[in-house]
Amino acid sequence: VKERVKRKELDDAAQIKNVLQERMADILRKMDRPLAIPPNQPFVIMAVGVNGSGKTTTIGKLSNMLRAEGHEILLVAADTFRAAAIEQLEVWGERVGAPVIRQKMNADPAAVAFDAVSKVKAGFNGVVMVDTAGRLHTRANLMEELKKIKRVVTKADGSAPHEVLLVVDGNSGQNVIAQIRAFDAAVGLTG
């Protein structure tokens, strides 16, 4: 784009904006990978990210989409620290017709994940959506807690979690790069 501007091929802001949008879309299309969820077998998705990035809302919307595609959904309230986090997930559960695995406030999030994988072992064959608490990627103790949640899930099913999705705020700017690196190092991001 810079070269085209230098050669005077693009001379107004609207043209530059359109070309930039096209280039960005091309870059993202190359990386696009649909969320392929096999029917009638357990599939575990963990949502991770910093505080206030929209993990619970993303889980709710994704659950609604997957439910419409015919998947059975189980929501897991592993955010046991944020005020009203469990209640917010329960509202999404009611909206999409999905049960919510929960414990009391301030319970061990890994224990909630354990309860969920127990349901899988008991025969649940749908999508398990694990809503984790927001955490700053610079807080080592909180990242260790996230690793513990993943270990509990993996111990129950060696292939799970099948997806670990990082939810970021679109207004975060360059700090997102540090978030991606830290969360990927801790739990191995898939998307």
Short mmCIF file of N, CA and C in Angstrom, two decimals:
data_model
loop_
_atom_site.label_atom_id
_atom_site.label_comp_id
_atom_site.label_asym_id
_atom_site.label_seq_id
_atom_site.Cartn_x
_atom_site.Cartn_y
_atom_site.Cartn_z
N VAL A 1 0.84 -1.19 0.00
CA VAL A 1 0.00 0.00 0.00
C VAL A 1 0.88 1.24 0.00
N LYS A 2 1.96 1.22 0.81
CA LYS A 2 2.88 2.36 0.84
C LYS A 2 3.48 2.59 -0.55
N GLU A 3 3.86 1.51 -1.21
CA GLU A 3 4.45 1.63 -2.55
C GLU A 3 3.44 2.23 -3.54
N ARG A 4 2.21 1.82 -3.43
CA ARG A 4 1.18 2.34 -4.35
C ARG A 4 0.94 3.82 -4.08
N VAL A 5 1.01 4.24 -2.83
CA VAL A 5 0.87 5.67 -2.50
C VAL A 5 2.05 6.44 -3.07
N LYS A 6 3.26 5.91 -2.91
CA LYS A 6 4.46 6.57 -3.45
C LYS A 6 4.38 6.73 -4.96
N ARG A 7 3.82 5.72 -5.64
CA ARG A 7 3.70 5.78 -7.11
C ARG A 7 2.49 6.60 -7.54
N LYS A 8 1.78 7.19 -6.58
CA LYS A 8 0.61 8.05 -6.84
C LYS A 8 -0.56 7.27 -7.44
N GLU A 9 -0.59 5.93 -7.20
CA GLU A 9 -1.73 5.13 -7.65
C GLU A 9 -2.93 5.33 -6.74
N LEU A 10 -2.64 5.65 -5.50
CA LEU A 10 -3.69 5.92 -4.52
C LEU A 10 -3.47 7.34 -4.03
N ASP A 11 -4.49 8.17 -4.22
CA ASP A 11 -4.26 9.56 -3.85
C ASP A 11 -5.28 10.14 -2.90
N ASP A 12 -6.31 9.39 -2.53
CA ASP A 12 -7.21 9.94 -1.52
C ASP A 12 -7.45 8.93 -0.41
N ALA A 13 -7.86 9.45 0.73
CA ALA A 13 -8.00 8.62 1.94
C ALA A 13 -8.98 7.48 1.75
N ALA A 14 -10.05 7.70 1.02
CA ALA A 14 -11.05 6.64 0.81
C ALA A 14 -10.45 5.47 0.03
N GLN A 15 -9.65 5.77 -0.99
CA GLN A 15 -9.00 4.70 -1.75
C GLN A 15 -8.04 3.91 -0.87
N ILE A 16 -7.26 4.63 -0.10
CA ILE A 16 -6.29 3.98 0.79
C ILE A 16 -7.01 3.09 1.79
N LYS A 17 -8.08 3.62 2.36
CA LYS A 17 -8.85 2.83 3.33
C LYS A 17 -9.39 1.55 2.70
N ASN A 18 -9.94 1.64 1.50
CA ASN A 18 -10.49 0.46 0.82
C ASN A 18 -9.40 -0.58 0.54
N VAL A 19 -8.25 -0.12 0.06
CA VAL A 19 -7.16 -1.04 -0.23
C VAL A 19 -6.67 -1.70 1.05
N LEU A 20 -6.54 -0.93 2.13
CA LEU A 20 -6.12 -1.51 3.41
C LEU A 20 -7.13 -2.56 3.89
N GLN A 21 -8.41 -2.28 3.77
CA GLN A 21 -9.43 -3.24 4.17
C GLN A 21 -9.32 -4.53 3.35
N GLU A 22 -9.11 -4.39 2.05
CA GLU A 22 -8.96 -5.57 1.19
C GLU A 22 -7.73 -6.39 1.58
N ARG A 23 -6.62 -5.72 1.83
CA ARG A 23 -5.37 -6.41 2.22
C ARG A 23 -5.56 -7.13 3.54
N MET A 24 -6.17 -6.46 4.53
CA MET A 24 -6.37 -7.09 5.84
C MET A 24 -7.28 -8.30 5.71
N ALA A 25 -8.34 -8.19 4.91
CA ALA A 25 -9.25 -9.32 4.71
C ALA A 25 -8.52 -10.49 4.05
N ASP A 26 -7.65 -10.20 3.08
CA ASP A 26 -6.86 -11.25 2.42
C ASP A 26 -5.97 -11.98 3.43
N ILE A 27 -5.32 -11.22 4.28
CA ILE A 27 -4.44 -11.82 5.30
C ILE A 27 -5.24 -12.73 6.23
N LEU A 28 -6.39 -12.24 6.67
CA LEU A 28 -7.20 -13.02 7.61
C LEU A 28 -7.81 -14.25 6.94
N ARG A 29 -8.22 -14.13 5.68
CA ARG A 29 -8.78 -15.28 4.96
C ARG A 29 -7.80 -16.44 4.90
N LYS A 30 -6.53 -16.14 4.72
CA LYS A 30 -5.50 -17.18 4.66
C LYS A 30 -5.40 -17.94 5.97
N MET A 31 -5.75 -17.30 7.07
CA MET A 31 -5.64 -17.91 8.39
C MET A 31 -6.96 -18.49 8.88
N ASP A 32 -8.04 -18.23 8.16
CA ASP A 32 -9.37 -18.64 8.58
C ASP A 32 -9.46 -20.16 8.64
N ARG A 33 -10.01 -20.66 9.73
CA ARG A 33 -10.22 -22.09 9.91
C ARG A 33 -11.55 -22.25 10.62
N PRO A 34 -12.50 -22.88 9.98
CA PRO A 34 -13.82 -23.03 10.63
C PRO A 34 -13.73 -23.90 11.88
N LEU A 35 -14.62 -23.64 12.79
CA LEU A 35 -14.72 -24.43 14.02
C LEU A 35 -15.46 -25.72 13.67
N ALA A 36 -14.72 -26.80 13.53
CA ALA A 36 -15.29 -28.09 13.12
C ALA A 36 -15.54 -28.94 14.37
N ILE A 37 -16.80 -29.11 14.70
CA ILE A 37 -17.16 -29.88 15.89
C ILE A 37 -17.86 -31.15 15.44
N PRO A 38 -17.28 -32.30 15.77
CA PRO A 38 -17.91 -33.57 15.37
C PRO A 38 -19.21 -33.79 16.13
N PRO A 39 -20.21 -34.34 15.47
CA PRO A 39 -21.49 -34.58 16.14
C PRO A 39 -21.41 -35.77 17.09
N ASN A 40 -22.24 -35.73 18.11
CA ASN A 40 -22.46 -36.85 19.03
C ASN A 40 -21.21 -37.37 19.72
N GLN A 41 -20.32 -36.47 20.06
CA GLN A 41 -19.18 -36.84 20.90
C GLN A 41 -18.76 -35.60 21.68
N PRO A 42 -18.17 -35.80 22.84
CA PRO A 42 -17.78 -34.64 23.66
C PRO A 42 -16.74 -33.78 22.94
N PHE A 43 -16.91 -32.47 23.09
CA PHE A 43 -15.99 -31.51 22.50
C PHE A 43 -15.87 -30.36 23.50
N VAL A 44 -14.67 -30.15 24.02
CA VAL A 44 -14.47 -29.17 25.09
C VAL A 44 -13.79 -27.92 24.54
N ILE A 45 -14.41 -26.77 24.82
CA ILE A 45 -13.86 -25.47 24.43
C ILE A 45 -13.63 -24.66 25.70
N MET A 46 -12.40 -24.16 25.86
CA MET A 46 -12.08 -23.25 26.97
C MET A 46 -11.96 -21.84 26.41
N ALA A 47 -12.57 -20.88 27.08
CA ALA A 47 -12.41 -19.47 26.70
C ALA A 47 -11.53 -18.82 27.76
N VAL A 48 -10.46 -18.16 27.29
CA VAL A 48 -9.51 -17.51 28.21
C VAL A 48 -9.29 -16.07 27.75
N GLY A 49 -8.78 -15.25 28.65
CA GLY A 49 -8.47 -13.86 28.30
C GLY A 49 -8.40 -13.00 29.54
N VAL A 50 -8.09 -11.74 29.31
CA VAL A 50 -7.98 -10.79 30.42
C VAL A 50 -9.37 -10.36 30.88
N ASN A 51 -9.42 -9.68 32.00
CA ASN A 51 -10.67 -9.20 32.57
C ASN A 51 -11.41 -8.29 31.59
N GLY A 52 -12.71 -8.51 31.46
CA GLY A 52 -13.54 -7.61 30.68
C GLY A 52 -13.41 -7.73 29.18
N SER A 53 -12.82 -8.80 28.70
CA SER A 53 -12.62 -8.94 27.25
C SER A 53 -13.86 -9.47 26.54
N GLY A 54 -14.80 -10.05 27.27
CA GLY A 54 -16.03 -10.56 26.66
C GLY A 54 -16.10 -12.07 26.55
N LYS A 55 -15.41 -12.78 27.43
CA LYS A 55 -15.40 -14.25 27.37
C LYS A 55 -16.79 -14.84 27.57
N THR A 56 -17.50 -14.41 28.59
CA THR A 56 -18.81 -14.97 28.89
C THR A 56 -19.80 -14.68 27.77
N THR A 57 -19.78 -13.47 27.26
CA THR A 57 -20.67 -13.12 26.16
C THR A 57 -20.32 -13.91 24.91
N THR A 58 -19.04 -14.08 24.64
CA THR A 58 -18.61 -14.87 23.48
C THR A 58 -19.08 -16.30 23.62
N ILE A 59 -18.94 -16.87 24.81
CA ILE A 59 -19.42 -18.23 25.05
C ILE A 59 -20.93 -18.32 24.82
N GLY A 60 -21.66 -17.32 25.31
CA GLY A 60 -23.11 -17.32 25.12
C GLY A 60 -23.49 -17.29 23.65
N LYS A 61 -22.85 -16.41 22.90
CA LYS A 61 -23.17 -16.28 21.47
C LYS A 61 -22.75 -17.52 20.69
N LEU A 62 -21.57 -18.04 21.00
CA LEU A 62 -21.09 -19.25 20.34
C LEU A 62 -22.00 -20.43 20.69
N SER A 63 -22.44 -20.51 21.94
CA SER A 63 -23.37 -21.58 22.35
C SER A 63 -24.67 -21.50 21.58
N ASN A 64 -25.17 -20.29 21.41
CA ASN A 64 -26.41 -20.10 20.66
C ASN A 64 -26.25 -20.58 19.21
N MET A 65 -25.13 -20.23 18.60
CA MET A 65 -24.86 -20.65 17.22
C MET A 65 -24.75 -22.18 17.13
N LEU A 66 -24.02 -22.78 18.05
CA LEU A 66 -23.83 -24.23 18.03
C LEU A 66 -25.13 -24.97 18.32
N ARG A 67 -25.93 -24.42 19.22
CA ARG A 67 -27.23 -25.02 19.52
C ARG A 67 -28.11 -25.01 18.27
N ALA A 68 -28.08 -23.89 17.53
CA ALA A 68 -28.86 -23.79 16.30
C ALA A 68 -28.39 -24.80 15.26
N GLU A 69 -27.12 -25.19 15.33
CA GLU A 69 -26.57 -26.21 14.42
C GLU A 69 -26.88 -27.62 14.89
N GLY A 70 -27.55 -27.75 16.05
CA GLY A 70 -27.97 -29.06 16.53
C GLY A 70 -27.10 -29.68 17.60
N HIS A 71 -26.12 -28.94 18.10
CA HIS A 71 -25.25 -29.47 19.15
C HIS A 71 -25.89 -29.30 20.53
N GLU A 72 -25.69 -30.29 21.36
CA GLU A 72 -26.08 -30.17 22.77
C GLU A 72 -24.97 -29.36 23.46
N ILE A 73 -25.36 -28.49 24.37
CA ILE A 73 -24.41 -27.58 25.01
C ILE A 73 -24.43 -27.77 26.52
N LEU A 74 -23.24 -27.70 27.13
CA LEU A 74 -23.09 -27.70 28.58
C LEU A 74 -22.17 -26.53 28.92
N LEU A 75 -22.66 -25.61 29.73
CA LEU A 75 -21.87 -24.45 30.12
C LEU A 75 -21.23 -24.69 31.48
N VAL A 76 -19.98 -24.25 31.61
CA VAL A 76 -19.21 -24.49 32.83
C VAL A 76 -18.77 -23.15 33.42
N ALA A 77 -19.27 -22.84 34.60
CA ALA A 77 -18.98 -21.56 35.26
C ALA A 77 -17.71 -21.66 36.08
N ALA A 78 -16.55 -21.67 35.38
CA ALA A 78 -15.26 -21.74 36.07
C ALA A 78 -14.73 -20.36 36.45
N ASP A 79 -15.54 -19.32 36.22
CA ASP A 79 -15.22 -17.99 36.74
C ASP A 79 -15.98 -17.87 38.05
N THR A 80 -15.31 -18.25 39.12
CA THR A 80 -15.99 -18.26 40.42
C THR A 80 -15.64 -17.04 41.26
N PHE A 81 -14.96 -16.06 40.65
CA PHE A 81 -14.50 -14.91 41.41
C PHE A 81 -15.20 -13.60 41.05
N ARG A 82 -15.51 -13.38 39.78
CA ARG A 82 -16.14 -12.11 39.39
C ARG A 82 -17.58 -12.09 39.88
N ALA A 83 -17.95 -10.98 40.47
CA ALA A 83 -19.32 -10.82 40.95
C ALA A 83 -20.29 -11.01 39.78
N ALA A 84 -21.27 -11.84 39.97
CA ALA A 84 -22.34 -12.11 39.02
C ALA A 84 -21.89 -12.88 37.77
N ALA A 85 -20.67 -13.40 37.75
CA ALA A 85 -20.21 -14.17 36.57
C ALA A 85 -21.05 -15.43 36.40
N ILE A 86 -21.29 -16.13 37.49
CA ILE A 86 -22.06 -17.37 37.42
C ILE A 86 -23.48 -17.07 36.96
N GLU A 87 -24.06 -16.01 37.52
CA GLU A 87 -25.43 -15.63 37.15
C GLU A 87 -25.50 -15.24 35.67
N GLN A 88 -24.49 -14.53 35.18
CA GLN A 88 -24.47 -14.13 33.77
C GLN A 88 -24.45 -15.37 32.88
N LEU A 89 -23.65 -16.36 33.24
CA LEU A 89 -23.59 -17.59 32.45
C LEU A 89 -24.91 -18.35 32.54
N GLU A 90 -25.56 -18.32 33.70
CA GLU A 90 -26.86 -18.98 33.84
C GLU A 90 -27.92 -18.32 32.96
N VAL A 91 -27.86 -17.01 32.80
CA VAL A 91 -28.78 -16.32 31.89
C VAL A 91 -28.56 -16.81 30.46
N TRP A 92 -27.29 -16.94 30.06
CA TRP A 92 -27.00 -17.48 28.74
C TRP A 92 -27.50 -18.93 28.64
N GLY A 93 -27.35 -19.70 29.71
CA GLY A 93 -27.84 -21.07 29.71
C GLY A 93 -29.33 -21.14 29.47
N GLU A 94 -30.06 -20.25 30.12
CA GLU A 94 -31.52 -20.20 29.91
C GLU A 94 -31.84 -19.81 28.48
N ARG A 95 -31.11 -18.83 27.95
CA ARG A 95 -31.38 -18.36 26.57
C ARG A 95 -31.17 -19.46 25.54
N VAL A 96 -30.13 -20.26 25.72
CA VAL A 96 -29.82 -21.28 24.70
C VAL A 96 -30.31 -22.67 25.09
N GLY A 97 -30.92 -22.79 26.26
CA GLY A 97 -31.44 -24.08 26.69
C GLY A 97 -30.34 -25.05 27.07
N ALA A 98 -29.33 -24.54 27.80
CA ALA A 98 -28.19 -25.37 28.19
C ALA A 98 -28.04 -25.39 29.70
N PRO A 99 -27.76 -26.56 30.27
CA PRO A 99 -27.49 -26.60 31.70
C PRO A 99 -26.15 -25.94 32.02
N VAL A 100 -26.01 -25.48 33.26
CA VAL A 100 -24.79 -24.83 33.71
C VAL A 100 -24.22 -25.59 34.90
N ILE A 101 -22.97 -26.01 34.77
CA ILE A 101 -22.25 -26.62 35.89
C ILE A 101 -21.65 -25.47 36.70
N ARG A 102 -21.94 -25.45 37.98
CA ARG A 102 -21.47 -24.35 38.82
C ARG A 102 -21.21 -24.83 40.23
N GLN A 103 -20.47 -24.03 40.94
CA GLN A 103 -20.30 -24.19 42.38
C GLN A 103 -20.51 -22.83 43.00
N LYS A 104 -20.26 -22.73 44.29
CA LYS A 104 -20.48 -21.44 44.95
C LYS A 104 -19.38 -20.46 44.59
N MET A 105 -19.63 -19.19 44.86
CA MET A 105 -18.64 -18.13 44.65
C MET A 105 -17.35 -18.49 45.35
N ASN A 106 -16.23 -18.16 44.75
CA ASN A 106 -14.88 -18.37 45.28
C ASN A 106 -14.47 -19.83 45.39
N ALA A 107 -15.24 -20.72 44.77
CA ALA A 107 -14.84 -22.13 44.75
C ALA A 107 -13.63 -22.28 43.82
N ASP A 108 -12.96 -23.42 43.93
CA ASP A 108 -11.81 -23.71 43.07
C ASP A 108 -12.32 -23.92 41.64
N PRO A 109 -11.88 -23.08 40.69
CA PRO A 109 -12.34 -23.22 39.30
C PRO A 109 -12.02 -24.59 38.70
N ALA A 110 -10.91 -25.19 39.11
CA ALA A 110 -10.55 -26.52 38.60
C ALA A 110 -11.56 -27.56 39.09
N ALA A 111 -12.12 -27.36 40.27
CA ALA A 111 -13.14 -28.29 40.79
C ALA A 111 -14.41 -28.20 39.94
N VAL A 112 -14.74 -27.01 39.47
CA VAL A 112 -15.91 -26.85 38.60
C VAL A 112 -15.64 -27.57 37.27
N ALA A 113 -14.44 -27.42 36.75
CA ALA A 113 -14.07 -28.12 35.51
C ALA A 113 -14.12 -29.63 35.71
N PHE A 114 -13.69 -30.09 36.88
CA PHE A 114 -13.75 -31.53 37.20
C PHE A 114 -15.20 -32.02 37.17
N ASP A 115 -16.12 -31.23 37.76
CA ASP A 115 -17.54 -31.60 37.73
C ASP A 115 -18.05 -31.74 36.30
N ALA A 116 -17.58 -30.84 35.44
CA ALA A 116 -18.02 -30.88 34.04
C ALA A 116 -17.50 -32.11 33.33
N VAL A 117 -16.23 -32.43 33.52
CA VAL A 117 -15.69 -33.61 32.84
C VAL A 117 -16.28 -34.89 33.41
N SER A 118 -16.76 -34.85 34.63
CA SER A 118 -17.47 -36.00 35.18
C SER A 118 -18.76 -36.25 34.40
N LYS A 119 -19.42 -35.17 33.97
CA LYS A 119 -20.63 -35.30 33.14
C LYS A 119 -20.27 -35.94 31.81
N VAL A 120 -19.12 -35.57 31.26
CA VAL A 120 -18.67 -36.15 29.99
C VAL A 120 -18.43 -37.64 30.17
N LYS A 121 -17.74 -37.99 31.26
CA LYS A 121 -17.48 -39.41 31.53
C LYS A 121 -18.78 -40.19 31.73
N ALA A 122 -19.82 -39.49 32.21
CA ALA A 122 -21.10 -40.14 32.44
C ALA A 122 -21.93 -40.24 31.16
N GLY A 123 -21.40 -39.75 30.03
CA GLY A 123 -22.09 -39.95 28.77
C GLY A 123 -22.53 -38.71 28.03
N PHE A 124 -22.22 -37.51 28.51
CA PHE A 124 -22.59 -36.29 27.78
C PHE A 124 -21.81 -36.24 26.47
N ASN A 125 -22.52 -36.08 25.36
CA ASN A 125 -21.90 -36.09 24.04
C ASN A 125 -22.13 -34.80 23.27
N GLY A 126 -21.90 -33.69 23.94
CA GLY A 126 -22.10 -32.40 23.27
C GLY A 126 -20.89 -31.51 23.47
N VAL A 127 -21.13 -30.22 23.31
CA VAL A 127 -20.07 -29.22 23.43
C VAL A 127 -20.05 -28.68 24.85
N VAL A 128 -18.89 -28.78 25.48
CA VAL A 128 -18.69 -28.27 26.83
C VAL A 128 -17.95 -26.94 26.71
N MET A 129 -18.58 -25.87 27.17
CA MET A 129 -18.01 -24.52 27.06
C MET A 129 -17.53 -24.09 28.45
N VAL A 130 -16.22 -23.99 28.65
CA VAL A 130 -15.65 -23.64 29.95
C VAL A 130 -15.35 -22.14 29.97
N ASP A 131 -16.08 -21.43 30.81
CA ASP A 131 -15.90 -19.99 30.98
C ASP A 131 -14.94 -19.76 32.13
N THR A 132 -13.73 -19.30 31.82
CA THR A 132 -12.73 -19.07 32.87
C THR A 132 -12.74 -17.61 33.30
N ALA A 133 -12.20 -17.36 34.47
CA ALA A 133 -12.12 -15.99 34.99
C ALA A 133 -11.09 -15.20 34.19
N GLY A 134 -11.37 -13.92 34.02
CA GLY A 134 -10.41 -13.03 33.39
C GLY A 134 -9.20 -12.89 34.28
N ARG A 135 -8.05 -12.76 33.65
CA ARG A 135 -6.80 -12.65 34.41
C ARG A 135 -5.79 -11.88 33.59
N LEU A 136 -5.03 -11.07 34.28
CA LEU A 136 -3.94 -10.38 33.61
C LEU A 136 -2.87 -11.41 33.26
N HIS A 137 -2.39 -11.35 32.06
CA HIS A 137 -1.40 -12.31 31.59
C HIS A 137 -0.07 -12.15 32.32
N THR A 138 0.10 -11.07 33.05
CA THR A 138 1.35 -10.82 33.79
C THR A 138 1.31 -11.39 35.21
N ARG A 139 0.17 -11.90 35.64
CA ARG A 139 0.03 -12.44 37.00
C ARG A 139 0.29 -13.95 36.99
N ALA A 140 1.48 -14.33 37.41
CA ALA A 140 1.92 -15.73 37.32
C ALA A 140 0.98 -16.68 38.08
N ASN A 141 0.53 -16.27 39.27
CA ASN A 141 -0.34 -17.16 40.06
C ASN A 141 -1.66 -17.43 39.34
N LEU A 142 -2.19 -16.43 38.66
CA LEU A 142 -3.46 -16.63 37.94
C LEU A 142 -3.27 -17.46 36.68
N MET A 143 -2.12 -17.32 36.05
CA MET A 143 -1.84 -18.15 34.88
C MET A 143 -1.64 -19.61 35.30
N GLU A 144 -1.06 -19.82 36.48
CA GLU A 144 -0.92 -21.19 37.00
C GLU A 144 -2.30 -21.80 37.27
N GLU A 145 -3.22 -21.00 37.77
CA GLU A 145 -4.58 -21.49 38.01
C GLU A 145 -5.22 -21.92 36.69
N LEU A 146 -5.00 -21.17 35.63
CA LEU A 146 -5.52 -21.51 34.32
C LEU A 146 -4.92 -22.83 33.82
N LYS A 147 -3.63 -23.01 34.04
CA LYS A 147 -2.97 -24.27 33.66
C LYS A 147 -3.59 -25.44 34.42
N LYS A 148 -3.93 -25.21 35.69
CA LYS A 148 -4.54 -26.26 36.51
C LYS A 148 -5.90 -26.67 35.94
N ILE A 149 -6.69 -25.69 35.52
CA ILE A 149 -8.00 -25.99 34.92
C ILE A 149 -7.79 -26.86 33.69
N LYS A 150 -6.84 -26.49 32.85
CA LYS A 150 -6.58 -27.27 31.63
C LYS A 150 -6.11 -28.67 31.98
N ARG A 151 -5.23 -28.80 32.99
CA ARG A 151 -4.74 -30.14 33.39
C ARG A 151 -5.89 -31.03 33.83
N VAL A 152 -6.83 -30.48 34.59
CA VAL A 152 -7.98 -31.27 35.06
C VAL A 152 -8.80 -31.77 33.87
N VAL A 153 -9.03 -30.89 32.90
CA VAL A 153 -9.79 -31.27 31.72
C VAL A 153 -9.04 -32.33 30.91
N THR A 154 -7.75 -32.13 30.72
CA THR A 154 -6.94 -33.06 29.93
C THR A 154 -6.82 -34.42 30.61
N LYS A 155 -6.75 -34.40 31.94
CA LYS A 155 -6.64 -35.67 32.68
C LYS A 155 -7.86 -36.54 32.44
N ALA A 156 -9.02 -35.91 32.34
CA ALA A 156 -10.25 -36.66 32.13
C ALA A 156 -10.37 -37.17 30.70
N ASP A 157 -9.88 -36.38 29.76
CA ASP A 157 -9.94 -36.75 28.34
C ASP A 157 -8.64 -36.25 27.72
N GLY A 158 -7.76 -37.14 27.37
CA GLY A 158 -6.44 -36.79 26.88
C GLY A 158 -6.42 -35.87 25.67
N SER A 159 -7.53 -35.80 24.91
CA SER A 159 -7.57 -34.93 23.74
C SER A 159 -8.20 -33.57 24.05
N ALA A 160 -8.72 -33.41 25.25
CA ALA A 160 -9.40 -32.16 25.62
C ALA A 160 -8.45 -31.24 26.38
N PRO A 161 -8.67 -29.95 26.38
CA PRO A 161 -9.70 -29.27 25.60
C PRO A 161 -9.36 -29.30 24.11
N HIS A 162 -10.39 -29.39 23.31
CA HIS A 162 -10.21 -29.49 21.87
C HIS A 162 -9.94 -28.12 21.25
N GLU A 163 -10.42 -27.08 21.90
CA GLU A 163 -10.15 -25.71 21.47
C GLU A 163 -9.89 -24.87 22.72
N VAL A 164 -8.90 -24.00 22.63
CA VAL A 164 -8.64 -23.00 23.67
C VAL A 164 -8.66 -21.66 22.96
N LEU A 165 -9.74 -20.92 23.19
CA LEU A 165 -9.97 -19.67 22.47
C LEU A 165 -9.62 -18.47 23.34
N LEU A 166 -8.77 -17.61 22.83
CA LEU A 166 -8.43 -16.37 23.51
C LEU A 166 -9.39 -15.29 23.04
N VAL A 167 -10.09 -14.68 23.98
CA VAL A 167 -11.00 -13.59 23.67
C VAL A 167 -10.30 -12.29 24.06
N VAL A 168 -10.17 -11.40 23.08
CA VAL A 168 -9.49 -10.12 23.32
C VAL A 168 -10.42 -8.97 23.00
N ASP A 169 -10.16 -7.85 23.63
CA ASP A 169 -10.89 -6.62 23.37
C ASP A 169 -10.28 -5.97 22.14
N GLY A 170 -11.09 -5.63 21.17
CA GLY A 170 -10.61 -5.02 19.94
C GLY A 170 -9.94 -3.68 20.14
N ASN A 171 -10.10 -3.09 21.31
CA ASN A 171 -9.49 -1.79 21.59
C ASN A 171 -8.17 -1.90 22.34
N SER A 172 -7.67 -3.11 22.51
CA SER A 172 -6.48 -3.31 23.34
C SER A 172 -5.18 -2.89 22.68
N GLY A 173 -5.15 -2.78 21.38
CA GLY A 173 -3.94 -2.34 20.70
C GLY A 173 -2.82 -3.37 20.76
N GLN A 174 -1.59 -2.88 20.79
CA GLN A 174 -0.41 -3.74 20.71
C GLN A 174 -0.25 -4.66 21.92
N ASN A 175 -0.90 -4.35 23.04
CA ASN A 175 -0.82 -5.21 24.22
C ASN A 175 -1.37 -6.61 23.94
N VAL A 176 -2.23 -6.73 22.93
CA VAL A 176 -2.79 -8.04 22.58
C VAL A 176 -1.68 -9.02 22.21
N ILE A 177 -0.61 -8.54 21.60
CA ILE A 177 0.48 -9.43 21.22
C ILE A 177 1.08 -10.09 22.46
N ALA A 178 1.29 -9.31 23.51
CA ALA A 178 1.82 -9.87 24.76
C ALA A 178 0.81 -10.85 25.37
N GLN A 179 -0.48 -10.54 25.28
CA GLN A 179 -1.51 -11.44 25.80
C GLN A 179 -1.47 -12.77 25.05
N ILE A 180 -1.40 -12.70 23.75
CA ILE A 180 -1.37 -13.92 22.93
C ILE A 180 -0.18 -14.79 23.33
N ARG A 181 0.98 -14.18 23.42
CA ARG A 181 2.18 -14.94 23.77
C ARG A 181 2.05 -15.59 25.14
N ALA A 182 1.58 -14.83 26.13
CA ALA A 182 1.50 -15.35 27.50
C ALA A 182 0.45 -16.46 27.63
N PHE A 183 -0.73 -16.25 27.05
CA PHE A 183 -1.77 -17.28 27.15
C PHE A 183 -1.39 -18.51 26.34
N ASP A 184 -0.77 -18.32 25.19
CA ASP A 184 -0.35 -19.46 24.39
C ASP A 184 0.70 -20.28 25.13
N ALA A 185 1.66 -19.60 25.77
CA ALA A 185 2.69 -20.31 26.54
C ALA A 185 2.08 -21.08 27.70
N ALA A 186 1.04 -20.53 28.29
CA ALA A 186 0.42 -21.17 29.46
C ALA A 186 -0.48 -22.34 29.09
N VAL A 187 -1.35 -22.15 28.10
CA VAL A 187 -2.36 -23.18 27.83
C VAL A 187 -2.46 -23.63 26.39
N GLY A 188 -1.63 -23.11 25.51
CA GLY A 188 -1.67 -23.56 24.12
C GLY A 188 -2.92 -23.14 23.38
N LEU A 189 -2.95 -21.93 22.88
CA LEU A 189 -4.12 -21.41 22.18
C LEU A 189 -4.34 -22.12 20.85
N THR A 190 -5.60 -22.27 20.48
CA THR A 190 -5.95 -22.80 19.17
C THR A 190 -6.67 -21.77 18.33
N GLY A 191 -7.13 -20.72 18.96
CA GLY A 191 -7.86 -19.69 18.21
C GLY A 191 -8.12 -18.48 19.04
#
